[in-house]
Amino acid sequence: MKNILITGGAGFIGSHLVRLMVNKYPQYNIINLDLLTYAGNLENLRDVESKPNYKFVKADICDIEQIRRVIADNQIDGIIHLAAESHVDRSIVDPFSFARTNVMGTLSLLQAAREYWTSNSRDSKSGGATGSSNPFEGKLFYHVSTDEVYGSLENDGSFFTEDTKYDPHSPYSASKASSDHFVRAWHDTYGFPVKISNCSNNYGSFQFPEKLIPLFINNIRHNKPLPVYGKGENVRDWLYVEDHAAAIDLIFHEGKLGETYNIGGFNEWKNIDLIKVLIATVDRQLGRPAGASLPLITYVTDRAGHDLRYAIDSGKLNRELGWSPSLQFEEGIEKTVKWYLENGKWLDSVTSGEYQKYYDSMYNR
Ligand code: NAD
Ligand code: DAU
């Protein structure tokens, strides 16, 4: 493979993956395709934008004509698909956008890639003379998905494995589950070369401050209330974003075709406990007295259909490809808080009054 299309490369995880791939593989041309929605930000990629093996294309994954052109113009051999609507709370208010982008957008990419790779295979160009029966040789479609497709666990020590039945509850997870099914259908029906990974909650730099960790760091910074949904007892399994990008790189290169890999940190936190660690870290780094920001904790209306617990068993990825998270959570949180506090301008530039109003009305905060 030479020409790799990364969709959603201007978002949180996508920008970390683009940076890794551009720096680690000078022999690849990395084409970052992104619509630059509210969550996409080219500021996230300033350090790689002038590299000779990097190119940005603004396009909508739902526009199949645009996608056909980008794939053909750049002679794409490999696709890593991250572009999505990614925030559960938004999906509750606006489910159609999630169906459009996450389902129809994925379908457009699958279809455009299948058409291009089929019509440009060595065999089709030689009129069938090479006798190669696989038009997809050397091609790959890697779909980045989420653990939320598996539903919710009880507090009983169980984990999501690759064999756990899909049981999505939110419009977001339903749309991601649907896109996963289409990717597998392309593999089973057309012999299309796919890989899928399902990852747990990511944290780190460049995450849009609507998600728990950057939102709360920003609010502590401004002495604003910290809206804890319900009783704060929901559990999430947190993974440092650069570890997720490293896992995607590994699976992309060494994973088996047609397979699914779960990615997670074996790092479960009850929301309220995580929030207390965040408060302690931000207060310390800002030079405030210990516990100064604890009174900002404000219990608000719970998220509708709030999944109780996610926990990923990433044993398959560890056994088969040797991956494990590189960073301890304490170190990851320390680095993450430091990054947001040192990049207040980035936070301010992506935080508009409009998006604050949106959530304030939803959760009475
Ligand atoms: P994000 O919201 O930060 O970024 C999404 C990117 O997709 C943005 O740059 C946006 O501009 C782009 N995009 C949206 N609609 C588009 C369209 N129609 N055409 C082209 N580009 C479009 O998301 P993220 O948190 O970086 O998540 C990336 C992927 O990883 C998603 O598929 C998500 O489901 C998955 N995922 C996320 C997490 C997490 O904790 N954030 C965990 C597991 C899996
Ligand atoms: O598990 C992977 C998923 O993790 C990804 O697929 C999603 O794209 C990503 O957004 C994330 O989903 P969550 O809903 O788990 O993340 P979020 O940061 O929105 O919320 C984390 C937990 O914190 C969840 O239990 C809800 C709670 N929460 C969140 C916000 C934004 C609050 O209590 N208050 C808040 O203001």
Short mmCIF file of C-alpha atoms and ligand atoms in Angstrom, two decimals:
data_model
loop_
_atom_site.label_atom_id
_atom_site.label_comp_id
_atom_site.label_asym_id
_atom_site.label_seq_id
_atom_site.Cartn_x
_atom_site.Cartn_y
_atom_site.Cartn_z
CA MET A 1 0.00 0.00 0.00
CA LYS A 2 1.13 3.50 -0.75
CA ASN A 3 -1.76 5.94 -0.71
CA ILE A 4 -3.75 5.89 2.52
CA LEU A 5 -7.00 7.79 3.04
CA ILE A 6 -7.80 8.66 6.65
CA THR A 7 -11.34 9.99 7.15
CA GLY A 8 -12.09 12.26 10.12
CA GLY A 9 -8.39 13.11 10.44
CA ALA A 10 -9.11 16.62 11.74
CA GLY A 11 -10.98 15.28 14.78
CA PHE A 12 -9.66 14.09 18.12
CA ILE A 13 -8.48 10.51 17.46
CA GLY A 14 -8.06 11.09 13.72
CA SER A 15 -5.54 13.90 14.24
CA HIS A 16 -3.41 11.71 16.51
CA LEU A 17 -3.53 8.90 13.95
CA VAL A 18 -2.65 11.23 11.04
CA ARG A 19 0.33 12.59 13.02
CA LEU A 20 1.55 9.07 13.81
CA MET A 21 1.20 7.82 10.22
CA VAL A 22 2.74 10.91 8.57
CA ASN A 23 5.77 10.85 10.87
CA LYS A 24 6.28 7.09 11.03
CA TYR A 25 5.73 6.23 7.35
CA PRO A 26 7.38 8.73 5.01
CA GLN A 27 6.88 6.13 2.24
CA TYR A 28 3.07 6.55 2.46
CA ASN A 29 1.02 9.43 1.13
CA ILE A 30 -1.49 10.23 3.86
CA ILE A 31 -4.67 11.90 2.58
CA ASN A 32 -6.79 13.34 5.37
CA LEU A 33 -10.44 13.65 4.28
CA ASP A 34 -12.63 15.65 6.64
CA LEU A 35 -15.74 17.81 6.37
CA LEU A 36 -14.54 20.06 9.21
CA THR A 37 -17.77 19.90 11.19
CA TYR A 38 -17.83 21.56 14.64
CA ALA A 39 -15.55 18.69 15.80
CA GLY A 40 -12.97 18.98 13.03
CA ASN A 41 -10.12 21.43 13.45
CA LEU A 42 -7.04 21.80 11.26
CA GLU A 43 -5.29 23.53 14.18
CA ASN A 44 -4.91 19.97 15.53
CA LEU A 45 -2.47 19.20 12.70
CA ARG A 46 -0.34 22.35 12.38
CA ASP A 47 2.84 20.35 13.07
CA VAL A 48 2.38 18.01 10.10
CA GLU A 49 0.53 20.15 7.54
CA SER A 50 3.69 21.05 5.58
CA LYS A 51 5.10 17.49 5.42
CA PRO A 52 5.49 16.27 1.81
CA ASN A 53 3.57 13.03 2.48
CA TYR A 54 0.50 14.81 3.92
CA LYS A 55 -2.49 16.25 2.10
CA PHE A 56 -5.85 17.58 3.35
CA VAL A 57 -9.07 17.29 1.35
CA LYS A 58 -12.30 18.86 2.57
CA ALA A 59 -15.13 16.51 1.63
CA ASP A 60 -18.31 14.93 2.96
CA ILE A 61 -18.26 11.13 3.31
CA CYS A 62 -21.98 11.14 2.50
CA ASP A 63 -21.34 12.64 -0.95
CA ILE A 64 -20.46 9.53 -2.95
CA GLU A 65 -19.51 11.50 -6.08
CA GLN A 66 -16.97 13.50 -4.06
CA ILE A 67 -15.66 10.31 -2.47
CA ARG A 68 -15.31 8.55 -5.84
CA ARG A 69 -13.25 11.51 -7.08
CA VAL A 70 -10.97 11.65 -4.02
CA ILE A 71 -10.32 7.89 -4.14
CA ALA A 72 -9.57 7.92 -7.88
CA ASP A 73 -7.55 11.17 -7.94
CA ASN A 74 -5.31 9.89 -5.14
CA GLN A 75 -5.22 6.23 -6.26
CA ILE A 76 -6.16 5.12 -2.76
CA ASP A 77 -5.05 1.61 -1.69
CA GLY A 78 -5.96 1.73 1.99
CA ILE A 79 -8.69 3.51 3.98
CA ILE A 80 -8.83 4.07 7.73
CA HIS A 81 -12.32 5.33 8.48
CA LEU A 82 -12.84 7.46 11.59
CA ALA A 83 -15.16 10.25 10.34
CA ALA A 84 -18.33 10.19 12.40
CA GLU A 85 -20.70 12.08 14.61
CA SER A 86 -19.26 10.92 17.93
CA HIS A 87 -21.08 12.51 20.88
CA VAL A 88 -23.87 10.53 22.59
CA ASP A 89 -25.67 13.64 23.94
CA ARG A 90 -25.89 15.16 20.46
CA SER A 91 -27.28 11.89 19.11
CA ILE A 92 -30.17 12.08 21.59
CA VAL A 93 -31.13 15.54 20.27
CA ASP A 94 -30.37 14.99 16.58
CA PRO A 95 -30.40 11.27 15.67
CA PHE A 96 -30.83 11.83 11.93
CA SER A 97 -27.37 13.44 11.59
CA PHE A 98 -25.92 10.32 13.18
CA ALA A 99 -27.74 7.98 10.79
CA ARG A 100 -26.67 10.14 7.86
CA THR A 101 -22.97 10.43 8.69
CA ASN A 102 -22.28 7.18 10.50
CA VAL A 103 -24.44 4.86 8.41
CA MET A 104 -24.85 6.46 4.98
CA GLY A 105 -21.36 7.98 5.04
CA THR A 106 -19.79 4.59 5.78
CA LEU A 107 -21.90 3.04 3.03
CA SER A 108 -20.71 5.65 0.51
CA LEU A 109 -17.09 4.94 1.37
CA LEU A 110 -17.55 1.17 1.14
CA GLN A 111 -19.30 1.44 -2.20
CA ALA A 112 -16.89 3.98 -3.74
CA ALA A 113 -13.84 1.94 -2.64
CA ARG A 114 -15.32 -1.34 -3.93
CA GLU A 115 -16.10 0.22 -7.31
CA TYR A 116 -12.65 1.77 -7.64
CA TRP A 117 -10.68 -1.27 -6.50
CA THR A 118 -12.73 -3.65 -8.63
CA SER A 119 -12.41 -1.59 -11.79
CA ASN A 120 -8.71 -0.87 -11.25
CA SER A 121 -7.51 -4.32 -10.30
CA ARG A 122 -4.60 -5.70 -12.30
CA ASP A 123 -6.91 -8.33 -13.73
CA SER A 124 -9.64 -6.00 -14.91
CA LYS A 125 -7.01 -3.77 -16.59
CA SER A 126 -5.57 -6.71 -18.48
CA GLY A 127 -9.03 -7.87 -19.55
CA GLY A 128 -8.82 -10.89 -17.22
CA ALA A 129 -5.44 -11.97 -18.63
CA THR A 130 -3.61 -12.20 -15.28
CA GLY A 131 -6.17 -14.70 -14.02
CA SER A 132 -6.01 -13.11 -10.56
CA SER A 133 -9.28 -13.90 -8.85
CA ASN A 134 -8.93 -11.29 -6.12
CA PRO A 135 -9.49 -7.69 -7.25
CA PHE A 136 -8.80 -6.54 -3.68
CA GLU A 137 -5.25 -7.80 -3.37
CA GLY A 138 -3.12 -5.22 -1.51
CA LYS A 139 -6.21 -3.18 -0.54
CA LEU A 140 -7.70 -2.58 2.89
CA PHE A 141 -10.71 -0.86 4.47
CA TYR A 142 -10.22 -0.39 8.23
CA HIS A 143 -13.31 0.70 10.15
CA VAL A 144 -12.81 2.38 13.54
CA SER A 145 -15.69 1.63 15.87
CA THR A 146 -16.63 1.78 19.51
CA ASP A 147 -17.31 -0.50 22.49
CA GLU A 148 -20.73 1.17 22.84
CA VAL A 149 -22.13 -1.19 20.17
CA TYR A 150 -22.02 -3.98 22.78
CA GLY A 151 -24.45 -2.16 25.08
CA SER A 152 -24.02 -1.93 28.82
CA LEU A 153 -22.52 -4.19 31.51
CA GLU A 154 -23.55 -4.69 35.12
CA ASN A 155 -21.04 -4.06 37.90
CA ASP A 156 -20.16 -7.76 37.92
CA GLY A 157 -16.58 -7.87 36.64
CA SER A 158 -17.61 -9.00 33.14
CA PHE A 159 -16.04 -7.63 29.94
CA PHE A 160 -16.98 -7.03 26.30
CA THR A 161 -15.16 -9.51 24.07
CA GLU A 162 -15.17 -9.71 20.27
CA ASP A 163 -17.97 -12.32 20.61
CA THR A 164 -20.29 -10.18 22.74
CA LYS A 165 -23.64 -9.71 21.00
CA TYR A 166 -24.40 -6.23 19.69
CA ASP A 167 -26.94 -4.43 21.89
CA PRO A 168 -26.69 -0.67 21.22
CA HIS A 169 -28.87 1.68 23.28
CA SER A 170 -28.24 5.25 22.14
CA PRO A 171 -28.83 6.67 18.65
CA TYR A 172 -25.02 7.10 18.46
CA SER A 173 -24.23 3.47 19.29
CA ALA A 174 -27.10 2.24 17.07
CA SER A 175 -25.62 4.17 14.15
CA LYS A 176 -22.11 2.82 14.84
CA ALA A 177 -23.46 -0.73 15.19
CA SER A 178 -25.25 -0.34 11.87
CA SER A 179 -22.06 0.86 10.17
CA ASP A 180 -20.14 -2.14 11.61
CA HIS A 181 -22.77 -4.47 10.15
CA PHE A 182 -22.42 -2.88 6.71
CA VAL A 183 -18.64 -3.26 6.84
CA ARG A 184 -19.00 -6.98 7.68
CA ALA A 185 -21.67 -7.35 4.98
CA TRP A 186 -19.19 -5.96 2.41
CA HIS A 187 -16.66 -8.56 3.54
CA ASP A 188 -19.10 -11.48 3.52
CA THR A 189 -20.93 -10.52 0.32
CA TYR A 190 -18.19 -9.12 -1.91
CA GLY A 191 -15.03 -10.55 -0.33
CA PHE A 192 -14.13 -6.92 0.43
CA PRO A 193 -10.96 -6.64 2.59
CA VAL A 194 -11.98 -5.21 5.96
CA LYS A 195 -10.75 -4.96 9.52
CA ILE A 196 -12.75 -3.50 12.43
CA SER A 197 -11.71 -2.35 15.88
CA ASN A 198 -13.97 -1.43 18.80
CA CYS A 199 -12.34 0.82 21.35
CA SER A 200 -13.25 2.12 24.80
CA ASN A 201 -13.29 5.78 25.94
CA ASN A 202 -10.27 7.78 24.79
CA TYR A 203 -8.72 10.78 26.52
CA GLY A 204 -5.83 13.10 25.68
CA SER A 205 -5.06 16.34 23.84
CA PHE A 206 -7.25 17.89 21.11
CA GLN A 207 -10.53 16.34 22.34
CA PHE A 208 -13.52 18.60 21.80
CA PRO A 209 -14.62 20.03 25.18
CA GLU A 210 -18.09 18.51 25.10
CA LYS A 211 -16.71 15.13 26.24
CA LEU A 212 -16.32 14.54 29.98
CA ILE A 213 -12.58 15.06 30.54
CA PRO A 214 -11.86 18.22 28.46
CA LEU A 215 -15.26 19.74 29.41
CA PHE A 216 -14.53 19.34 33.10
CA ILE A 217 -10.93 20.60 32.84
CA ASN A 218 -12.24 23.68 31.01
CA ASN A 219 -15.00 24.25 33.55
CA ILE A 220 -12.63 23.91 36.52
CA ARG A 221 -10.35 26.41 34.78
CA HIS A 222 -13.25 28.88 34.59
CA ASN A 223 -14.75 27.99 38.02
CA LYS A 224 -17.93 26.80 36.33
CA PRO A 225 -20.24 24.01 37.57
CA LEU A 226 -19.24 20.41 36.73
CA PRO A 227 -22.47 18.72 35.55
CA VAL A 228 -22.35 15.11 36.79
CA TYR A 229 -25.10 13.03 35.17
CA GLY A 230 -27.26 11.06 37.61
CA LYS A 231 -25.30 9.93 40.65
CA GLY A 232 -21.95 9.78 38.87
CA GLU A 233 -21.89 6.00 39.28
CA ASN A 234 -21.50 5.03 35.62
CA VAL A 235 -18.24 3.31 34.78
CA ARG A 236 -16.03 3.88 31.74
CA ASP A 237 -12.76 2.20 30.64
CA TRP A 238 -10.27 4.95 29.73
CA LEU A 239 -7.46 4.69 27.18
CA TYR A 240 -4.86 7.31 26.29
CA VAL A 241 -5.51 8.42 22.71
CA GLU A 242 -1.93 7.79 21.50
CA ASP A 243 -2.27 4.18 22.63
CA HIS A 244 -5.42 3.89 20.51
CA ALA A 245 -3.59 5.34 17.49
CA ALA A 246 -0.72 2.86 18.03
CA ALA A 247 -3.22 -0.02 18.17
CA ILE A 248 -4.85 1.12 14.91
CA ASP A 249 -1.43 1.27 13.24
CA LEU A 250 -0.64 -2.26 14.43
CA ILE A 251 -3.98 -3.74 13.37
CA PHE A 252 -3.86 -1.92 10.03
CA HIS A 253 -0.49 -3.51 9.26
CA GLU A 254 -0.62 -6.86 11.06
CA GLY A 255 -4.24 -7.69 11.87
CA LYS A 256 -6.06 -10.45 9.99
CA LEU A 257 -8.53 -9.58 7.23
CA GLY A 258 -12.18 -9.92 8.21
CA GLU A 259 -11.34 -9.80 11.92
CA THR A 260 -12.53 -7.62 14.77
CA TYR A 261 -10.18 -6.44 17.54
CA ASN A 262 -11.28 -4.90 20.83
CA ILE A 263 -9.05 -2.11 22.17
CA GLY A 264 -9.20 -1.00 25.81
CA GLY A 265 -7.13 0.06 28.73
CA PHE A 266 -8.21 -2.41 31.47
CA ASN A 267 -8.70 0.89 33.26
CA GLU A 268 -12.19 1.27 34.70
CA TRP A 269 -13.27 4.35 36.60
CA LYS A 270 -16.56 5.31 38.19
CA ASN A 271 -17.30 8.83 36.82
CA ILE A 272 -17.36 10.49 40.25
CA ASP A 273 -13.99 8.98 41.22
CA LEU A 274 -12.44 10.08 37.93
CA ILE A 275 -13.89 13.57 38.40
CA LYS A 276 -12.26 13.82 41.85
CA VAL A 277 -8.89 12.82 40.36
CA LEU A 278 -9.37 15.48 37.67
CA ILE A 279 -10.23 18.15 40.23
CA ALA A 280 -7.19 17.28 42.35
CA THR A 281 -4.89 17.36 39.30
CA VAL A 282 -6.22 20.62 37.85
CA ASP A 283 -6.22 22.38 41.24
CA ARG A 284 -2.62 21.27 41.89
CA GLN A 285 -1.41 22.32 38.44
CA LEU A 286 -3.17 25.70 38.78
CA GLY A 287 -1.65 26.22 42.21
CA ARG A 288 -5.05 26.24 43.94
CA PRO A 289 -5.46 24.74 47.43
CA ALA A 290 -6.25 21.01 47.40
CA GLY A 291 -10.00 20.43 46.98
CA ALA A 292 -10.72 24.07 46.06
CA SER A 293 -12.83 23.04 43.05
CA LEU A 294 -14.78 20.20 44.72
CA PRO A 295 -17.80 22.51 45.35
CA LEU A 296 -18.14 22.87 41.56
CA ILE A 297 -19.54 19.31 41.40
CA THR A 298 -23.22 19.63 40.46
CA TYR A 299 -25.48 16.60 40.08
CA VAL A 300 -27.82 17.10 37.09
CA THR A 301 -30.53 15.17 35.22
CA ASP A 302 -29.17 11.84 34.03
CA ARG A 303 -28.44 11.18 30.35
CA ALA A 304 -31.42 9.40 28.75
CA GLY A 305 -30.68 5.67 28.38
CA HIS A 306 -27.32 6.15 30.14
CA ASP A 307 -25.25 2.94 29.81
CA LEU A 308 -24.10 1.85 33.26
CA ARG A 309 -20.72 0.31 32.53
CA TYR A 310 -18.29 -0.32 29.66
CA ALA A 311 -15.23 -2.57 30.05
CA ILE A 312 -13.21 -4.00 27.20
CA ASP A 313 -11.29 -7.25 27.14
CA SER A 314 -8.42 -6.48 24.74
CA GLY A 315 -6.81 -9.89 25.34
CA LYS A 316 -7.08 -10.94 21.68
CA LEU A 317 -5.12 -7.88 20.53
CA ASN A 318 -2.51 -8.56 23.19
CA ARG A 319 -2.17 -12.30 22.45
CA GLU A 320 -2.23 -12.07 18.65
CA LEU A 321 -0.43 -8.79 17.96
CA GLY A 322 1.36 -8.07 21.24
CA TRP A 323 -0.38 -4.72 21.92
CA SER A 324 -0.83 -3.29 25.38
CA PRO A 325 -1.36 0.28 26.60
CA SER A 326 1.94 2.12 27.10
CA LEU A 327 0.78 4.66 29.67
CA GLN A 328 -0.47 4.35 33.23
CA PHE A 329 -3.66 6.36 33.80
CA GLU A 330 -2.10 8.65 36.44
CA GLU A 331 0.62 9.68 33.98
CA GLY A 332 -1.88 10.08 31.14
CA ILE A 333 -4.17 12.34 33.19
CA GLU A 334 -1.22 14.41 34.38
CA LYS A 335 -0.08 14.97 30.77
CA THR A 336 -3.62 15.62 29.54
CA VAL A 337 -4.43 18.23 32.20
CA LYS A 338 -1.08 19.93 31.54
CA TRP A 339 -1.80 20.06 27.79
CA TYR A 340 -5.23 21.69 28.22
CA LEU A 341 -3.97 24.21 30.77
CA GLU A 342 -1.07 25.15 28.49
CA ASN A 343 -3.39 25.34 25.47
CA GLY A 344 -6.12 27.55 26.89
CA LYS A 345 -6.23 29.39 23.56
CA TRP A 346 -7.15 26.16 21.75
CA LEU A 347 -9.88 25.51 24.32
CA ASP A 348 -11.21 29.06 24.02
CA SER A 349 -11.20 28.95 20.23
CA VAL A 350 -13.32 25.78 20.04
CA THR A 351 -15.71 26.74 22.84
CA SER A 352 -18.54 28.88 21.57
CA GLY A 353 -21.50 30.23 23.52
CA GLU A 354 -23.78 28.41 21.10
CA TYR A 355 -22.64 24.92 22.05
CA GLN A 356 -22.77 25.71 25.78
CA LYS A 357 -26.41 26.80 25.44
CA TYR A 358 -27.26 23.52 23.70
CA TYR A 359 -26.29 21.41 26.69
CA ASP A 360 -27.40 23.85 29.35
CA SER A 361 -31.00 23.49 28.21
CA MET A 362 -30.71 19.70 27.94
CA TYR A 363 -29.38 19.03 31.42
CA ASN A 364 -30.74 22.03 33.33
CA ARG A 365 -27.29 23.15 34.30
P1 NAD B 1 -14.51 13.57 16.70
O1 NAD B 1 -15.94 13.96 16.83
O2 NAD B 1 -13.48 14.27 17.51
O3 NAD B 1 -14.05 13.71 15.17
C1 NAD B 1 -14.87 13.31 14.10
C2 NAD B 1 -14.29 13.89 12.81
O4 NAD B 1 -15.10 13.46 11.72
C3 NAD B 1 -14.27 15.42 12.79
O5 NAD B 1 -13.02 15.88 12.32
C4 NAD B 1 -15.37 15.77 11.81
O6 NAD B 1 -15.14 16.98 11.10
C5 NAD B 1 -15.34 14.58 10.86
N1 NAD B 1 -16.63 14.37 10.17
C6 NAD B 1 -17.86 14.35 10.75
N2 NAD B 1 -18.79 14.18 9.78
C7 NAD B 1 -18.12 14.07 8.60
C8 NAD B 1 -18.54 13.87 7.25
N3 NAD B 1 -19.84 13.76 6.91
N4 NAD B 1 -17.58 13.79 6.29
C9 NAD B 1 -16.26 13.90 6.61
N5 NAD B 1 -15.82 14.12 7.86
C10 NAD B 1 -16.74 14.20 8.85
O7 NAD B 1 -14.48 12.00 16.94
P2 NAD B 1 -13.40 11.10 17.70
O8 NAD B 1 -13.71 11.10 19.13
O9 NAD B 1 -12.05 11.47 17.21
O10 NAD B 1 -13.81 9.66 17.13
C11 NAD B 1 -13.27 9.20 15.89
C12 NAD B 1 -13.85 7.83 15.59
O11 NAD B 1 -13.50 6.94 16.64
C13 NAD B 1 -15.37 7.80 15.50
O12 NAD B 1 -15.74 6.91 14.46
C14 NAD B 1 -15.83 7.27 16.85
O13 NAD B 1 -17.04 6.57 16.75
C15 NAD B 1 -14.67 6.34 17.19
N6 NAD B 1 -14.40 6.15 18.62
C16 NAD B 1 -14.24 7.21 19.47
C17 NAD B 1 -13.92 7.00 20.81
C18 NAD B 1 -13.71 8.15 21.77
O14 NAD B 1 -13.57 7.90 22.98
N7 NAD B 1 -13.66 9.38 21.32
C19 NAD B 1 -13.77 5.69 21.29
C20 NAD B 1 -13.96 4.63 20.41
C21 NAD B 1 -14.25 4.87 19.06
O1 DAU B 2 -16.85 4.15 24.84
C1 DAU B 2 -16.42 4.80 23.68
C2 DAU B 2 -17.20 6.09 23.50
O2 DAU B 2 -16.75 6.99 24.51
C3 DAU B 2 -17.04 6.69 22.12
O3 DAU B 2 -17.56 5.82 21.15
C4 DAU B 2 -17.75 8.04 22.03
O4 DAU B 2 -17.49 8.65 20.78
C5 DAU B 2 -17.22 8.94 23.14
O5 DAU B 2 -17.93 10.16 23.13
C6 DAU B 2 -17.35 8.27 24.50
O6 DAU B 2 -18.75 8.14 24.90
P1 DAU B 2 -19.25 8.45 26.40
O7 DAU B 2 -20.67 8.82 26.35
O8 DAU B 2 -18.83 7.37 27.33
O9 DAU B 2 -18.29 9.74 26.73
P2 DAU B 2 -18.63 11.15 27.43
O10 DAU B 2 -17.32 11.85 27.59
O11 DAU B 2 -19.74 11.87 26.77
O12 DAU B 2 -19.14 10.70 28.87
C7 DAU B 2 -18.35 9.91 29.74
C8 DAU B 2 -19.18 9.63 30.98
O13 DAU B 2 -19.35 10.85 31.71
C9 DAU B 2 -20.58 9.12 30.69
O14 DAU B 2 -20.94 8.18 31.67
C10 DAU B 2 -21.46 10.35 30.81
C11 DAU B 2 -20.75 11.18 31.86
N1 DAU B 2 -20.85 12.66 31.69
C12 DAU B 2 -20.52 13.18 30.49
C13 DAU B 2 -20.61 14.55 30.28
C14 DAU B 2 -20.28 15.16 28.94
C15 DAU B 2 -21.26 13.46 32.74
O15 DAU B 2 -21.54 12.95 33.86
N2 DAU B 2 -21.35 14.80 32.55
C16 DAU B 2 -21.06 15.40 31.34
O16 DAU B 2 -21.18 16.64 31.20
#
